[in-house]
DNA sequence: TGTATATGGTCAATCAAGTTGACTATATGT
DNA sequence: ACATATAGTCAACTTGATTGACCATATACA
């Protein structure tokens, strides 16, 4: 298996883990969440709310595309648009209770996944892999 | 950076490397190749030709979608449709000279990328990371 | 052998998720 | 105060996939 090149290994392992994450989310009642929603919701959670343009910059897509995604997530009751406190043109997107719940659930599942790997290869080895991946990101 | 969770680390590092790969391919004259084309062409190379349905199964998309991609790659002279030797309904997709060249070039670039990482973190450490990624794939 | 059913490939229509372009309302700089 | 920039939305279009219908050939089996 490790005769595969690095890029294929990264692609395959990412695909497997993201699929597992969303399968678990679905089992736990969050069947209407897809990866892009996760990234968007997480950014909102970290920043305690975000404007459309902040989200567009973060995700690398247009503000129009963000607007559509936010429409979807608002319909599904994960987020809410509120008037911007200082800029009357703007709005800020914030999490609902269900939004906070899905963030929390996602973290829990990610921990389970890492724990499962620790059981298989050990905590030091996992930490090493994470450090190496961080190196790839920093040094390439 | 390694306070990121494993899935985000995999996603980000994969994105960075695949972008670098295709940027290099573009510089070397293969500007009309996108990741999905690479996977398809590589599968054909390994198997010395493939039917549409084999490719669809391999890529996890419909045969109609494969047909469109093959249309594109045939137009760009990377592949060729030939009648199937034994099944008169079928066709086999094979590589042209340009198709073989892009496979070879891609391998070369992947080696460069890995070599660059070896220079940064060392060969043992890279091999360890690849082994660990293979573990993720096997054990999850 | 003949006939029913399955399979490989293509065409056409549709769908999903993004884009570009145009517009409104409000903010900001001079 | 007025010109220009910015936040957000609406509408039309593009791209890359899907589903459904079809033709030609293969395969199973009465």
mmCIF file of C-alpha atoms (C1' of nucleotides) in Angstrom:
data_model
loop_
_atom_site.group_PDB
_atom_site.id
_atom_site.type_symbol
_atom_site.label_atom_id
_atom_site.label_comp_id
_atom_site.label_asym_id
_atom_site.label_seq_id
_atom_site.Cartn_x
_atom_site.Cartn_y
_atom_site.Cartn_z
ATOM 1 C CA UNK A 1 0.000 0.000 0.000
ATOM 2 C CA UNK A 2 2.773 2.476 0.801
ATOM 3 C CA UNK A 3 4.123 1.938 -2.694
ATOM 4 C CA UNK A 4 1.451 4.534 -3.507
ATOM 5 C CA UNK A 5 2.777 8.042 -3.993
ATOM 6 C CA UNK A 6 2.311 10.597 -1.239
ATOM 7 C CA UNK A 7 -0.401 12.552 -3.046
ATOM 8 C CA UNK A 8 -2.523 9.459 -3.617
ATOM 9 C CA UNK A 9 -2.039 8.394 -0.002
ATOM 10 C CA UNK A 10 -3.207 11.815 1.184
ATOM 11 C CA UNK A 11 -6.155 11.825 -1.196
ATOM 12 C CA UNK A 12 -7.308 8.338 -0.260
ATOM 13 C CA UNK A 13 -6.884 8.695 3.490
ATOM 14 C CA UNK A 14 -8.632 12.067 3.500
ATOM 15 C CA UNK A 15 -11.511 10.643 1.459
ATOM 16 C CA UNK A 16 -11.892 7.701 3.826
ATOM 17 C CA UNK A 17 -11.885 9.856 6.952
ATOM 18 C CA UNK A 18 -14.208 12.561 5.624
ATOM 19 C CA UNK A 19 -16.634 9.870 4.464
ATOM 20 C CA UNK A 20 -16.520 8.240 7.884
ATOM 21 C CA UNK A 21 -17.074 11.600 9.581
ATOM 22 C CA UNK A 22 -20.147 12.384 7.530
ATOM 23 C CA UNK A 23 -21.528 8.881 7.810
ATOM 24 C CA UNK A 24 -21.312 9.197 11.623
ATOM 25 C CA UNK A 25 -22.857 12.685 11.501
ATOM 26 C CA UNK A 26 -25.685 11.268 9.435
ATOM 27 C CA UNK A 27 -26.237 8.436 11.919
ATOM 28 C CA UNK A 28 -26.437 11.003 14.704
ATOM 29 C CA UNK A 29 -29.188 12.975 12.931
ATOM 30 C CA UNK A 30 -27.166 15.451 10.879
ATOM 31 C CA UNK A 31 -27.873 13.954 7.475
ATOM 32 C CA UNK A 32 -28.209 17.373 5.824
ATOM 33 C CA UNK A 33 -24.622 18.493 6.476
ATOM 34 C CA UNK A 34 -21.947 18.216 3.797
ATOM 35 C CA UNK A 35 -18.231 18.982 4.095
ATOM 36 C CA UNK A 36 -18.486 22.578 2.881
ATOM 37 C CA UNK A 37 -21.176 23.232 5.496
ATOM 38 C CA UNK A 38 -18.839 21.904 8.169
ATOM 39 C CA UNK A 39 -16.056 24.308 7.184
ATOM 40 C CA UNK A 40 -18.435 27.250 7.089
ATOM 41 C CA UNK A 41 -20.069 26.439 10.424
ATOM 42 C CA UNK A 42 -16.727 25.872 12.091
ATOM 43 C CA UNK A 43 -15.461 29.271 10.920
ATOM 44 C CA UNK A 44 -18.588 30.919 12.321
ATOM 45 C CA UNK A 45 -18.139 29.062 15.611
ATOM 46 C CA UNK A 46 -14.489 30.094 15.987
ATOM 47 C CA UNK A 47 -15.243 33.745 15.240
ATOM 48 C CA UNK A 48 -18.568 33.982 17.024
ATOM 49 C CA UNK A 49 -20.338 34.952 13.839
ATOM 50 C CA UNK A 50 -19.119 36.072 10.434
ATOM 51 C CA UNK A 51 -20.169 38.232 7.512
ATOM 52 C CA UNK A 52 -20.795 36.782 4.076
ATOM 53 C CA UNK A 53 -17.629 38.266 2.686
ATOM 54 C CA UNK A 54 -15.489 36.889 5.492
ATOM 55 C CA UNK A 55 -16.924 33.457 4.754
ATOM 56 C CA UNK A 56 -16.346 33.872 1.018
ATOM 57 C CA UNK A 57 -12.707 34.824 1.603
ATOM 58 C CA UNK A 58 -12.244 31.933 4.003
ATOM 59 C CA UNK A 59 -13.774 29.336 1.684
ATOM 60 C CA UNK A 60 -12.305 30.780 -1.504
ATOM 61 C CA UNK A 61 -15.675 31.108 -3.244
ATOM 62 C CA UNK A 62 -17.843 34.084 -4.228
ATOM 63 C CA UNK A 63 -20.141 35.908 -1.825
ATOM 64 C CA UNK A 64 -23.062 34.835 -4.019
ATOM 65 C CA UNK A 65 -22.170 31.195 -3.495
ATOM 66 C CA UNK A 66 -21.875 31.773 0.249
ATOM 67 C CA UNK A 67 -25.273 33.431 0.234
ATOM 68 C CA UNK A 68 -26.826 30.313 -1.287
ATOM 69 C CA UNK A 69 -25.134 28.022 1.223
ATOM 70 C CA UNK A 70 -26.296 30.239 4.075
ATOM 71 C CA UNK A 71 -29.855 30.143 2.640
ATOM 72 C CA UNK A 72 -29.660 26.344 2.844
ATOM 73 C CA UNK A 73 -28.229 26.240 6.362
ATOM 74 C CA UNK A 74 -30.751 28.814 7.580
ATOM 75 C CA UNK A 75 -33.595 26.736 6.142
ATOM 76 C CA UNK A 76 -32.208 23.713 7.989
ATOM 77 C CA UNK A 77 -31.929 25.761 11.191
ATOM 78 C CA UNK A 78 -28.156 25.529 11.627
ATOM 79 C CA UNK A 79 -27.528 29.271 11.305
ATOM 80 C CA UNK A 80 -29.352 32.593 11.483
ATOM 81 C CA UNK A 81 -28.787 35.920 9.728
ATOM 82 C CA UNK A 82 -28.787 38.869 12.108
ATOM 83 C CA UNK A 83 -28.398 42.545 11.248
ATOM 84 C CA UNK A 84 -24.815 43.680 11.588
ATOM 85 C CA UNK A 85 -24.399 45.653 14.820
ATOM 86 C CA UNK A 86 -22.538 48.589 13.272
ATOM 87 C CA UNK A 87 -22.898 48.331 9.477
ATOM 88 C CA UNK A 88 -26.475 48.726 8.292
ATOM 89 C CA UNK A 89 -25.624 47.212 4.891
ATOM 90 C CA UNK A 90 -24.272 44.072 6.461
ATOM 91 C CA UNK A 91 -25.530 40.994 8.228
ATOM 92 C CA UNK A 92 -23.755 38.565 10.475
ATOM 93 C CA UNK A 93 -24.348 34.856 10.296
ATOM 94 C CA UNK A 94 -24.490 33.199 13.705
ATOM 95 C CA UNK A 95 -25.058 29.635 14.901
ATOM 96 C CA UNK A 96 -28.346 28.388 16.290
ATOM 97 C CA UNK A 97 -28.447 25.831 19.087
ATOM 98 C CA UNK A 98 -28.502 23.119 16.419
ATOM 99 C CA UNK A 99 -25.506 24.752 14.772
ATOM 100 C CA UNK A 100 -23.539 24.655 18.018
ATOM 101 C CA UNK A 101 -24.612 21.052 18.492
ATOM 102 C CA UNK A 102 -23.285 19.957 15.110
ATOM 103 C CA UNK A 103 -19.914 21.622 15.778
ATOM 104 C CA UNK A 104 -19.686 19.824 19.107
ATOM 105 C CA UNK A 105 -20.712 16.511 17.545
ATOM 106 C CA UNK A 106 -18.178 16.888 14.772
ATOM 107 C CA UNK A 107 -15.360 17.467 17.262
ATOM 108 C CA UNK A 108 -16.478 14.391 19.189
ATOM 109 C CA UNK A 109 -16.408 12.229 16.067
ATOM 110 C CA UNK A 110 -12.994 13.577 15.052
ATOM 111 C CA UNK A 111 -11.713 12.641 18.495
ATOM 112 C CA UNK A 112 -13.181 9.151 18.135
ATOM 113 C CA UNK A 113 -11.453 8.778 14.776
ATOM 114 C CA UNK A 114 -8.101 9.863 16.191
ATOM 115 C CA UNK A 115 -8.589 7.635 19.232
ATOM 116 C CA UNK A 116 -9.257 4.712 16.936
ATOM 117 C CA UNK A 117 -5.939 5.417 15.209
ATOM 118 C CA UNK A 118 -4.139 5.751 18.539
ATOM 119 C CA UNK A 119 -5.398 2.278 19.425
ATOM 120 C CA UNK A 120 -3.976 1.009 16.146
ATOM 121 C CA UNK A 121 -0.627 2.762 15.824
ATOM 122 C CA UNK A 122 -0.029 4.506 19.151
ATOM 123 C CA UNK A 123 -0.272 8.114 20.287
ATOM 124 C CA UNK A 124 3.359 9.032 19.531
ATOM 125 C CA UNK A 125 3.088 7.761 16.017
ATOM 126 C CA UNK A 126 -0.143 9.677 15.399
ATOM 127 C CA UNK A 127 1.398 12.866 16.763
ATOM 128 C CA UNK A 128 4.393 12.305 14.506
ATOM 129 C CA UNK A 129 2.138 11.953 11.495
ATOM 130 C CA UNK A 130 0.305 15.153 12.400
ATOM 131 C CA UNK A 131 3.611 16.991 12.804
ATOM 132 C CA UNK A 132 4.779 15.679 9.439
ATOM 133 C CA UNK A 133 1.567 16.773 7.747
ATOM 134 C CA UNK A 134 2.001 20.205 9.288
ATOM 135 C CA UNK A 135 5.518 20.229 7.809
ATOM 136 C CA UNK A 136 4.118 19.467 4.379
ATOM 137 C CA UNK A 137 1.821 22.446 4.748
ATOM 138 C CA UNK A 138 4.521 24.779 6.030
ATOM 139 C CA UNK A 139 7.355 23.751 3.752
ATOM 140 C CA UNK A 140 5.794 23.225 0.354
ATOM 141 C CA UNK B 1 -0.336 24.189 12.986
ATOM 142 C CA UNK B 2 -0.492 20.613 14.290
ATOM 143 C CA UNK B 3 -3.208 21.739 16.673
ATOM 144 C CA UNK B 4 -5.378 21.183 13.579
ATOM 145 C CA UNK B 5 -7.309 17.935 13.571
ATOM 146 C CA UNK B 6 -6.076 15.066 11.403
ATOM 147 C CA UNK B 7 -8.814 15.426 8.789
ATOM 148 C CA UNK B 8 -8.074 19.120 8.248
ATOM 149 C CA UNK B 9 -4.346 18.396 8.043
ATOM 150 C CA UNK B 10 -4.976 15.750 5.392
ATOM 151 C CA UNK B 11 -7.333 18.001 3.459
ATOM 152 C CA UNK B 12 -4.986 20.986 3.485
ATOM 153 C CA UNK B 13 -1.809 19.097 2.660
ATOM 154 C CA UNK B 14 -3.506 17.186 -0.149
ATOM 155 C CA UNK B 15 -4.873 20.418 -1.583
ATOM 156 C CA UNK B 16 -1.450 22.057 -1.506
ATOM 157 C CA UNK B 17 0.313 19.138 -3.188
ATOM 158 C CA UNK B 18 -2.321 18.518 -5.872
ATOM 159 C CA UNK B 19 -2.290 22.230 -6.708
ATOM 160 C CA UNK B 20 1.492 22.163 -6.961
ATOM 161 C CA UNK B 21 1.369 19.053 -9.172
ATOM 162 C CA UNK B 22 -1.067 20.600 -11.609
ATOM 163 C CA UNK B 23 0.710 23.913 -11.631
ATOM 164 C CA UNK B 24 3.929 22.094 -12.642
ATOM 165 C CA UNK B 25 2.061 20.032 -15.242
ATOM 166 C CA UNK B 26 0.682 23.258 -16.658
ATOM 167 C CA UNK B 27 4.147 24.797 -16.817
ATOM 168 C CA UNK B 28 5.374 21.745 -18.719
ATOM 169 C CA UNK B 29 2.657 22.108 -21.362
ATOM 170 C CA UNK B 30 -0.142 19.987 -19.910
ATOM 171 C CA UNK B 31 -2.457 22.856 -19.046
ATOM 172 C CA UNK B 32 -5.553 20.912 -20.127
ATOM 173 C CA UNK B 33 -5.217 18.129 -17.535
ATOM 174 C CA UNK B 34 -7.216 18.215 -14.304
ATOM 175 C CA UNK B 35 -6.996 15.812 -11.349
ATOM 176 C CA UNK B 36 -9.795 13.523 -12.537
ATOM 177 C CA UNK B 37 -8.036 13.173 -15.891
ATOM 178 C CA UNK B 38 -4.880 12.122 -14.095
ATOM 179 C CA UNK B 39 -6.657 9.339 -12.208
ATOM 180 C CA UNK B 40 -8.347 8.102 -15.358
ATOM 181 C CA UNK B 41 -5.192 8.165 -17.465
ATOM 182 C CA UNK B 42 -3.182 6.443 -14.765
ATOM 183 C CA UNK B 43 -5.732 3.625 -14.521
ATOM 184 C CA UNK B 44 -5.562 3.149 -18.293
ATOM 185 C CA UNK B 45 -1.754 3.125 -18.154
ATOM 186 C CA UNK B 46 -1.629 0.502 -15.402
ATOM 187 C CA UNK B 47 -4.112 -1.775 -17.157
ATOM 188 C CA UNK B 48 -2.931 -1.180 -20.702
ATOM 189 C CA UNK B 49 -6.334 0.116 -21.742
ATOM 190 C CA UNK B 50 -9.746 0.025 -20.078
ATOM 191 C CA UNK B 51 -13.437 -0.053 -20.969
ATOM 192 C CA UNK B 52 -15.772 2.781 -20.031
ATOM 193 C CA UNK B 53 -17.439 0.720 -17.356
ATOM 194 C CA UNK B 54 -14.145 -0.279 -15.748
ATOM 195 C CA UNK B 55 -13.249 3.403 -15.580
ATOM 196 C CA UNK B 56 -16.658 4.314 -14.154
ATOM 197 C CA UNK B 57 -16.299 1.672 -11.431
ATOM 198 C CA UNK B 58 -12.778 2.793 -10.670
ATOM 199 C CA UNK B 59 -13.657 6.488 -10.440
ATOM 200 C CA UNK B 60 -17.007 5.946 -8.744
ATOM 201 C CA UNK B 61 -18.960 7.917 -11.347
ATOM 202 C CA UNK B 62 -21.447 6.921 -14.063
ATOM 203 C CA UNK B 63 -20.442 5.534 -17.432
ATOM 204 C CA UNK B 64 -22.063 8.576 -19.051
ATOM 205 C CA UNK B 65 -19.791 10.887 -17.093
ATOM 206 C CA UNK B 66 -16.777 8.784 -18.092
ATOM 207 C CA UNK B 67 -17.874 9.003 -21.709
ATOM 208 C CA UNK B 68 -17.826 12.801 -21.555
ATOM 209 C CA UNK B 69 -14.387 12.866 -19.931
ATOM 210 C CA UNK B 70 -13.070 10.462 -22.581
ATOM 211 C CA UNK B 71 -14.582 12.721 -25.281
ATOM 212 C CA UNK B 72 -12.561 15.579 -23.810
ATOM 213 C CA UNK B 73 -9.327 13.614 -23.505
ATOM 214 C CA UNK B 74 -9.694 12.216 -27.011
ATOM 215 C CA UNK B 75 -10.203 15.709 -28.382
ATOM 216 C CA UNK B 76 -7.012 16.781 -26.583
ATOM 217 C CA UNK B 77 -5.176 13.724 -27.980
ATOM 218 C CA UNK B 78 -4.380 12.053 -24.663
ATOM 219 C CA UNK B 79 -6.410 8.902 -25.368
ATOM 220 C CA UNK B 80 -8.002 7.005 -28.226
ATOM 221 C CA UNK B 81 -11.103 4.791 -28.424
ATOM 222 C CA UNK B 82 -10.454 1.477 -30.146
ATOM 223 C CA UNK B 83 -12.958 -1.307 -30.871
ATOM 224 C CA UNK B 84 -12.918 -3.955 -28.180
ATOM 225 C CA UNK B 85 -11.028 -7.031 -29.420
ATOM 226 C CA UNK B 86 -13.637 -9.582 -28.344
ATOM 227 C CA UNK B 87 -16.847 -7.689 -27.492
ATOM 228 C CA UNK B 88 -18.375 -5.951 -30.485
ATOM 229 C CA UNK B 89 -20.524 -3.753 -28.251
ATOM 230 C CA UNK B 90 -17.530 -2.434 -26.386
ATOM 231 C CA UNK B 91 -14.600 -0.118 -26.897
ATOM 232 C CA UNK B 92 -11.315 0.128 -25.103
ATOM 233 C CA UNK B 93 -9.715 3.408 -24.253
ATOM 234 C CA UNK B 94 -5.944 3.442 -24.749
ATOM 235 C CA UNK B 95 -3.230 6.064 -24.315
ATOM 236 C CA UNK B 96 -1.691 7.993 -27.162
ATOM 237 C CA UNK B 97 1.966 8.978 -27.105
ATOM 238 C CA UNK B 98 0.930 12.243 -25.448
ATOM 239 C CA UNK B 99 -1.047 10.237 -22.890
ATOM 240 C CA UNK B 100 2.009 8.154 -22.021
ATOM 241 C CA UNK B 101 4.064 11.337 -21.811
ATOM 242 C CA UNK B 102 1.735 12.955 -19.298
ATOM 243 C CA UNK B 103 1.811 9.843 -17.090
ATOM 244 C CA UNK B 104 5.597 9.883 -17.159
ATOM 245 C CA UNK B 105 5.732 13.620 -16.445
ATOM 246 C CA UNK B 106 3.323 13.276 -13.555
ATOM 247 C CA UNK B 107 5.486 10.568 -11.952
ATOM 248 C CA UNK B 108 8.529 12.788 -12.380
ATOM 249 C CA UNK B 109 6.810 15.724 -10.669
ATOM 250 C CA UNK B 110 5.582 13.506 -7.828
ATOM 251 C CA UNK B 111 9.156 12.345 -7.316
ATOM 252 C CA UNK B 112 10.336 15.957 -7.254
ATOM 253 C CA UNK B 113 7.716 16.776 -4.650
ATOM 254 C CA UNK B 114 8.748 13.849 -2.463
ATOM 255 C CA UNK B 115 12.415 14.713 -2.930
ATOM 256 C CA UNK B 116 11.694 18.253 -1.799
ATOM 257 C CA UNK B 117 10.131 16.851 1.362
ATOM 258 C CA UNK B 118 13.059 14.489 1.905
ATOM 259 C CA UNK B 119 15.346 17.516 1.814
ATOM 260 C CA UNK B 120 13.162 19.162 4.452
ATOM 261 C CA UNK B 121 12.349 16.351 6.874
ATOM 262 C CA UNK B 122 14.527 13.419 5.832
ATOM 263 C CA UNK B 123 13.849 10.183 3.991
ATOM 264 C CA UNK B 124 13.078 8.075 7.069
ATOM 265 C CA UNK B 125 10.547 10.564 8.304
ATOM 266 C CA UNK B 126 8.829 10.725 4.885
ATOM 267 C CA UNK B 127 8.693 6.926 4.696
ATOM 268 C CA UNK B 128 7.222 6.855 8.190
ATOM 269 C CA UNK B 129 4.523 9.306 7.166
ATOM 270 C CA UNK B 130 3.686 7.235 4.105
ATOM 271 C CA UNK B 131 3.507 4.083 6.213
ATOM 272 C CA UNK B 132 1.232 5.857 8.679
ATOM 273 C CA UNK B 133 -1.055 7.087 5.909
ATOM 274 C CA UNK B 134 -1.226 3.542 4.576
ATOM 275 C CA UNK B 135 -2.240 2.461 8.085
ATOM 276 C CA UNK B 136 -5.036 5.003 8.104
ATOM 277 C CA UNK B 137 -6.292 3.528 4.840
ATOM 278 C CA UNK B 138 -5.980 -0.082 5.981
ATOM 279 C CA UNK B 139 -7.278 0.276 9.502
ATOM 280 C CA UNK B 140 -10.154 2.714 9.293
ATOM 281 C "C1'" DT C 1 -31.525 -23.030 -32.046
ATOM 282 C "C1'" DG C 2 -34.413 -19.252 -30.714
ATOM 283 C "C1'" DT C 3 -35.864 -16.104 -27.646
ATOM 284 C "C1'" DA C 4 -35.640 -13.386 -23.269
ATOM 285 C "C1'" DT C 5 -32.769 -10.813 -20.659
ATOM 286 C "C1'" DA C 6 -28.434 -8.457 -19.520
ATOM 287 C "C1'" DT C 7 -24.690 -5.408 -20.818
ATOM 288 C "C1'" DG C 8 -21.573 -1.609 -23.169
ATOM 289 C "C1'" DG C 9 -21.965 2.667 -25.044
ATOM 290 C "C1'" DT C 10 -24.262 7.031 -26.509
ATOM 291 C "C1'" DC C 11 -27.717 10.789 -26.656
ATOM 292 C "C1'" DA C 12 -30.747 13.942 -24.366
ATOM 293 C "C1'" DA C 13 -32.755 16.203 -20.487
ATOM 294 C "C1'" DT C 14 -32.081 17.523 -15.890
ATOM 295 C "C1'" DC C 15 -29.746 18.822 -11.527
ATOM 296 C "C1'" DA C 16 -26.401 20.897 -8.282
ATOM 297 C "C1'" DA C 17 -23.083 24.037 -7.129
ATOM 298 C "C1'" DG C 18 -20.571 27.186 -8.627
ATOM 299 C "C1'" DT C 19 -19.739 31.620 -11.641
ATOM 300 C "C1'" DT C 20 -20.460 36.537 -13.707
ATOM 301 C "C1'" DG C 21 -23.195 40.664 -14.053
ATOM 302 C "C1'" DA C 22 -26.552 43.981 -12.513
ATOM 303 C "C1'" DC C 23 -28.685 46.234 -8.817
ATOM 304 C "C1'" DT C 24 -29.976 48.435 -4.027
ATOM 305 C "C1'" DA C 25 -28.741 50.366 0.204
ATOM 306 C "C1'" DT C 26 -25.378 52.092 3.063
ATOM 307 C "C1'" DA C 27 -20.454 53.692 4.174
ATOM 308 C "C1'" DT C 28 -16.436 56.322 3.494
ATOM 309 C "C1'" DG C 29 -13.009 59.739 1.627
ATOM 310 C "C1'" DT C 30 -12.193 64.207 -0.059
ATOM 311 C "C1'" DA D 1 -22.179 66.967 -0.244
ATOM 312 C "C1'" DC D 2 -20.953 64.175 -3.461
ATOM 313 C "C1'" DA D 3 -18.240 60.508 -5.737
ATOM 314 C "C1'" DT D 4 -16.766 56.143 -5.069
ATOM 315 C "C1'" DA D 5 -16.451 51.736 -2.583
ATOM 316 C "C1'" DT D 6 -18.656 47.913 -0.169
ATOM 317 C "C1'" DA D 7 -22.311 44.223 1.747
ATOM 318 C "C1'" DG D 8 -25.739 41.630 0.189
ATOM 319 C "C1'" DT D 9 -29.253 39.782 -3.144
ATOM 320 C "C1'" DC D 10 -31.399 38.473 -7.582
ATOM 321 C "C1'" DA D 11 -31.050 36.533 -12.126
ATOM 322 C "C1'" DA D 12 -28.812 34.272 -15.977
ATOM 323 C "C1'" DC D 13 -25.328 31.213 -17.275
ATOM 324 C "C1'" DT D 14 -21.586 27.393 -16.964
ATOM 325 C "C1'" DT D 15 -19.746 23.038 -15.631
ATOM 326 C "C1'" DG D 16 -19.666 18.499 -14.286
ATOM 327 C "C1'" DA D 17 -22.242 15.399 -12.710
ATOM 328 C "C1'" DT D 18 -26.882 12.660 -12.767
ATOM 329 C "C1'" DT D 19 -31.119 9.834 -14.539
ATOM 330 C "C1'" DG D 20 -33.714 7.888 -18.343
ATOM 331 C "C1'" DA D 21 -34.205 6.131 -23.002
ATOM 332 C "C1'" DC D 22 -32.255 3.804 -26.589
ATOM 333 C "C1'" DC D 23 -29.394 0.669 -29.966
ATOM 334 C "C1'" DA D 24 -26.394 -3.108 -30.781
ATOM 335 C "C1'" DT D 25 -24.457 -7.135 -29.200
ATOM 336 C "C1'" DA D 26 -23.790 -10.992 -25.631
ATOM 337 C "C1'" DT D 27 -25.324 -14.531 -22.715
ATOM 338 C "C1'" DA D 28 -28.511 -17.884 -20.487
ATOM 339 C "C1'" DC D 29 -31.413 -21.474 -21.049
ATOM 340 C "C1'" DA D 30 -36.083 -23.884 -22.591
#
